[in-house]
Short mmCIF file of C-alpha atoms in Angstrom, two decimals:
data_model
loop_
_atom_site.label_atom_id
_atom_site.label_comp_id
_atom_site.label_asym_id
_atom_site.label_seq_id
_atom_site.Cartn_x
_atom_site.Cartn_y
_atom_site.Cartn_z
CA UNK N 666 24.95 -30.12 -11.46
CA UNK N 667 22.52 -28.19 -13.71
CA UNK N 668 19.70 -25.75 -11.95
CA UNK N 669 16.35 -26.83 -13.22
CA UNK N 670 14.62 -23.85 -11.78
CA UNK N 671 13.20 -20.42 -13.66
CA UNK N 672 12.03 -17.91 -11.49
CA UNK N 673 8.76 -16.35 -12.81
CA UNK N 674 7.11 -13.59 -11.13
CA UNK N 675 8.01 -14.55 -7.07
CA UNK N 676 7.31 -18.40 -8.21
CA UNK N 677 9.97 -20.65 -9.03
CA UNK N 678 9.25 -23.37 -11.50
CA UNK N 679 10.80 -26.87 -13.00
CA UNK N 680 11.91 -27.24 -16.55
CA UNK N 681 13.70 -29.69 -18.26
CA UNK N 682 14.75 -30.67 -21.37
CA UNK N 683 13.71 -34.69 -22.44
CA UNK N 684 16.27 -36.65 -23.70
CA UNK N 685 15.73 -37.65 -27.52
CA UNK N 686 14.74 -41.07 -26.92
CA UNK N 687 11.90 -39.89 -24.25
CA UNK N 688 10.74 -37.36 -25.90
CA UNK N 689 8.67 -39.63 -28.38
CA UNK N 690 7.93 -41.31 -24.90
CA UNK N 691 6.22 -38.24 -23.32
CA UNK N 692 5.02 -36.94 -26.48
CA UNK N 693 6.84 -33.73 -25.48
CA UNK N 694 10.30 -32.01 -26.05
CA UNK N 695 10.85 -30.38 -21.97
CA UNK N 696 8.96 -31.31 -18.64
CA UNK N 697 7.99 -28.34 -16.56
CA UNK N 698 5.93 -26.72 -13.84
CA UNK N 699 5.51 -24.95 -11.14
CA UNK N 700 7.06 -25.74 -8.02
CA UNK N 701 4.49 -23.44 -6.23
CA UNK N 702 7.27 -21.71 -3.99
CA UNK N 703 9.29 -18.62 -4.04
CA UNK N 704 11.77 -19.95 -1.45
CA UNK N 705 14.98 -20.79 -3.29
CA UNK N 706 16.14 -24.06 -1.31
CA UNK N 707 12.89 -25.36 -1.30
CA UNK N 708 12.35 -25.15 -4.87
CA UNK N 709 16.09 -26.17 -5.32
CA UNK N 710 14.92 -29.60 -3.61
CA UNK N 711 11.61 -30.43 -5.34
CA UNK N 712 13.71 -29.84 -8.56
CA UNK N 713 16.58 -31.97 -7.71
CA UNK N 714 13.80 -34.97 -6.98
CA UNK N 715 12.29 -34.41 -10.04
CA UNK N 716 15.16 -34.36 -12.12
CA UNK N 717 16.53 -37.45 -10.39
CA UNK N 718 13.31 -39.01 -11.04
CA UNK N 719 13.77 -38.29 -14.89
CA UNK N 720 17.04 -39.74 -15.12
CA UNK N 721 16.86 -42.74 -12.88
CA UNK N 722 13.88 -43.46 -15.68
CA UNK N 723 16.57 -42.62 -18.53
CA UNK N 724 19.42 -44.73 -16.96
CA UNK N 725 16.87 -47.83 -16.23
CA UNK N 726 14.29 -47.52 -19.69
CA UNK N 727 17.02 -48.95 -21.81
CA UNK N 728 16.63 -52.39 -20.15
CA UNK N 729 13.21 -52.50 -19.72
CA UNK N 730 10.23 -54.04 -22.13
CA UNK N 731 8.12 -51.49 -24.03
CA UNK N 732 5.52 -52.60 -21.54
CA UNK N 733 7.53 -51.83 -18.72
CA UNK N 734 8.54 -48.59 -20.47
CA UNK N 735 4.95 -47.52 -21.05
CA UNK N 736 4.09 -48.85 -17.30
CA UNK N 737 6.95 -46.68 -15.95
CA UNK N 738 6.12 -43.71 -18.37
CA UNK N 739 2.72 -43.22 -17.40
CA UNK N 740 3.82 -43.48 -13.84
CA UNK N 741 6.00 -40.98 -13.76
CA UNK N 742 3.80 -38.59 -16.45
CA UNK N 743 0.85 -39.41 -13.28
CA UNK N 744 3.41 -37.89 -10.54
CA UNK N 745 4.00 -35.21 -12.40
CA UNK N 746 0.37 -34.45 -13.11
CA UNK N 747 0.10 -35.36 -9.25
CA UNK N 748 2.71 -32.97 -8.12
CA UNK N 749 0.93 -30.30 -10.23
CA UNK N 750 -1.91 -30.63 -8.60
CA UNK N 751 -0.65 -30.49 -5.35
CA UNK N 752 0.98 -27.10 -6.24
CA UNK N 753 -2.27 -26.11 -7.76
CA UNK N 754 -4.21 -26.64 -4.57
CA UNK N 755 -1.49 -25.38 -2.53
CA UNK N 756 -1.48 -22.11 -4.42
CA UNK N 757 -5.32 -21.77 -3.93
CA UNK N 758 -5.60 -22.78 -0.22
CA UNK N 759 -2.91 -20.15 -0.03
CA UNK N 760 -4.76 -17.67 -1.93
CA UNK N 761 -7.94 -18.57 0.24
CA UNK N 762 -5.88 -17.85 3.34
CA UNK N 763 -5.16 -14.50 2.03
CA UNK N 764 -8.68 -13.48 1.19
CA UNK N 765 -9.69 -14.78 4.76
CA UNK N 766 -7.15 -12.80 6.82
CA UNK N 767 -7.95 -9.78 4.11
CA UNK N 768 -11.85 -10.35 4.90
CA UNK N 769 -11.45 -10.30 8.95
CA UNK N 770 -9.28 -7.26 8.97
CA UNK N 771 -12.18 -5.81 6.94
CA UNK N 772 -14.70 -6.80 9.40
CA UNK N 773 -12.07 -5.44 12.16
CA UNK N 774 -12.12 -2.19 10.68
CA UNK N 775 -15.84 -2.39 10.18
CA UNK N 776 -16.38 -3.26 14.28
CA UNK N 777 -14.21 -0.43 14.81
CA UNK N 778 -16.42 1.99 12.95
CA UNK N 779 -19.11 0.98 14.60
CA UNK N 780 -17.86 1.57 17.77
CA UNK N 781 -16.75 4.99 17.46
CA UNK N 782 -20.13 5.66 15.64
CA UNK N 783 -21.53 4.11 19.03
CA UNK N 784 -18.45 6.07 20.86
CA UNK N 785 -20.25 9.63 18.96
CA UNK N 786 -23.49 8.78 19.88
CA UNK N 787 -22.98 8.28 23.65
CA UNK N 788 -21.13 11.42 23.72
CA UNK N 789 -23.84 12.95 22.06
CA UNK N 790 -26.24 11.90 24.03
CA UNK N 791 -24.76 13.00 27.52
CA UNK N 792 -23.92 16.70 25.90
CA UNK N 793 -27.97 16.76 24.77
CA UNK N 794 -28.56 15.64 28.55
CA UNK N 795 -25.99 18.31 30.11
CA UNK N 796 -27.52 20.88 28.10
CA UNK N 797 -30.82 19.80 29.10
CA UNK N 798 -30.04 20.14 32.73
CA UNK N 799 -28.31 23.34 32.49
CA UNK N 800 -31.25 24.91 31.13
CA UNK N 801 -33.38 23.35 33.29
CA UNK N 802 -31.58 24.32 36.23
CA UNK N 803 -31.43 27.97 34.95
CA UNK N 804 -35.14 27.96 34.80
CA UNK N 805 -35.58 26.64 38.26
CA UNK N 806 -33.65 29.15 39.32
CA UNK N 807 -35.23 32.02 38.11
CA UNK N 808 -38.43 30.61 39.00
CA UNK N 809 -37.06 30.94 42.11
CA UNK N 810 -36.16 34.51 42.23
CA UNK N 811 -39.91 35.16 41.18
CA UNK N 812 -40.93 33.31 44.31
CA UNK N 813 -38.46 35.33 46.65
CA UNK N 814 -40.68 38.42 45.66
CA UNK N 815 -38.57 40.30 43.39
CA UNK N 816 -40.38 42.57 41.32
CA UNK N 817 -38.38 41.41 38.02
CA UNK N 818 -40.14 38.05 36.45
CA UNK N 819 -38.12 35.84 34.26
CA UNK N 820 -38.67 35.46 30.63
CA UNK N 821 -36.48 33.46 28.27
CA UNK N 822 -35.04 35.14 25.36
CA UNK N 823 -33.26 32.86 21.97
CA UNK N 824 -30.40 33.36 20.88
CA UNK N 825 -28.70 32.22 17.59
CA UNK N 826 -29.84 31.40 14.00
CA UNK N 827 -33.54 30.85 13.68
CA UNK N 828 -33.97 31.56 17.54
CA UNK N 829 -32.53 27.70 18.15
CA UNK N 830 -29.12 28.23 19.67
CA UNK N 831 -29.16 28.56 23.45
CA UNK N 832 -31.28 30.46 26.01
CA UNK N 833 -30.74 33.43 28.11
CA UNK N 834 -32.66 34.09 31.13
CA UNK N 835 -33.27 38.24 31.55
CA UNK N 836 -35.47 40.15 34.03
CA UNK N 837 -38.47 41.93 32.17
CA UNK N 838 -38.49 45.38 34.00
CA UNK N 839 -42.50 46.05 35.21
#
């Protein structure tokens, strides 16, 4: 038995070539379109149906009225335009599900930015408060020698670029 499939791109589609005395039927020399699957078998089975279709019309036309022929024509020219648009429609919800799984892994990779930009932060924040304390600390504590009666006071000197960087405590000799 023939193969009425063409593989285009990862799509397999029907074809077939009218018999003479349909063509003028069908107003057309070949049927064809896509089968809307790129799964051999499948595709193998929807064309079998279709083809069977065809020729179950080209056994039983001969014995039919041109009113039955027309009837049975435009019947089978509607399930064809039918089964098109099924594949149509199955090819965009397809497409659709592709854009939606593309457009939540974008918004997962978006949530995950955010949290490590709200990861950073936090980290951030607790270094600026360590740091605070540390210095704090240090100036308690030399406050503290002051107090004890030393004779050296405290005094703070920068250190770093544009006096920013850290702090050192000294003893100013007096």
């Amino acid at each position: 038995m023939a193969s009425y499939l063409r593989l285009r791109g990862s799509t397999y589609h029907f074809r077939l070539v009218l018999p003479e005395h349909l063509r003028s039927l069908f107003n057309r020399r070949e049927v064809a379109c896509s089968l809307g699957t790129g799964n051999r078998a499948a595709a193998k089975a929807m064309a079998l149906e279709l083809a069977g279709r065809i020729f179950n019309l080209t056994n039983h036309i001969k014995h039919m009225s041109e009113h039955e022929k027309q009837l049975e024509i435009d019947r089978l020219k509607k399930e064809l335009e039918n089964f098109q648009a099924r594949q149509n429609f199955r090819e965009m919800m397809i497409r659709a599900s592709n854009r939606a799984k593309q457009i939540e892994l974008e918004e997962s990779e978006y949530d995950k930015r955010i949290e490590l930009i709200h990861q950073k932060m936090k980290v951030e924040c607790e270094l600026r408060l360590a740091n605070e304390k540390s210095t704090e600390n240090l100036i308690r504590l030399a406050v503290a020698e002051a107090k004890i009666g030393e004779v050296a006071l405290p005094y703070l000197r920068m250190s770093g670029k544009g006096g920013s960087c850290g702090i050192t405590l000294g003893r100013a000799v007096g």
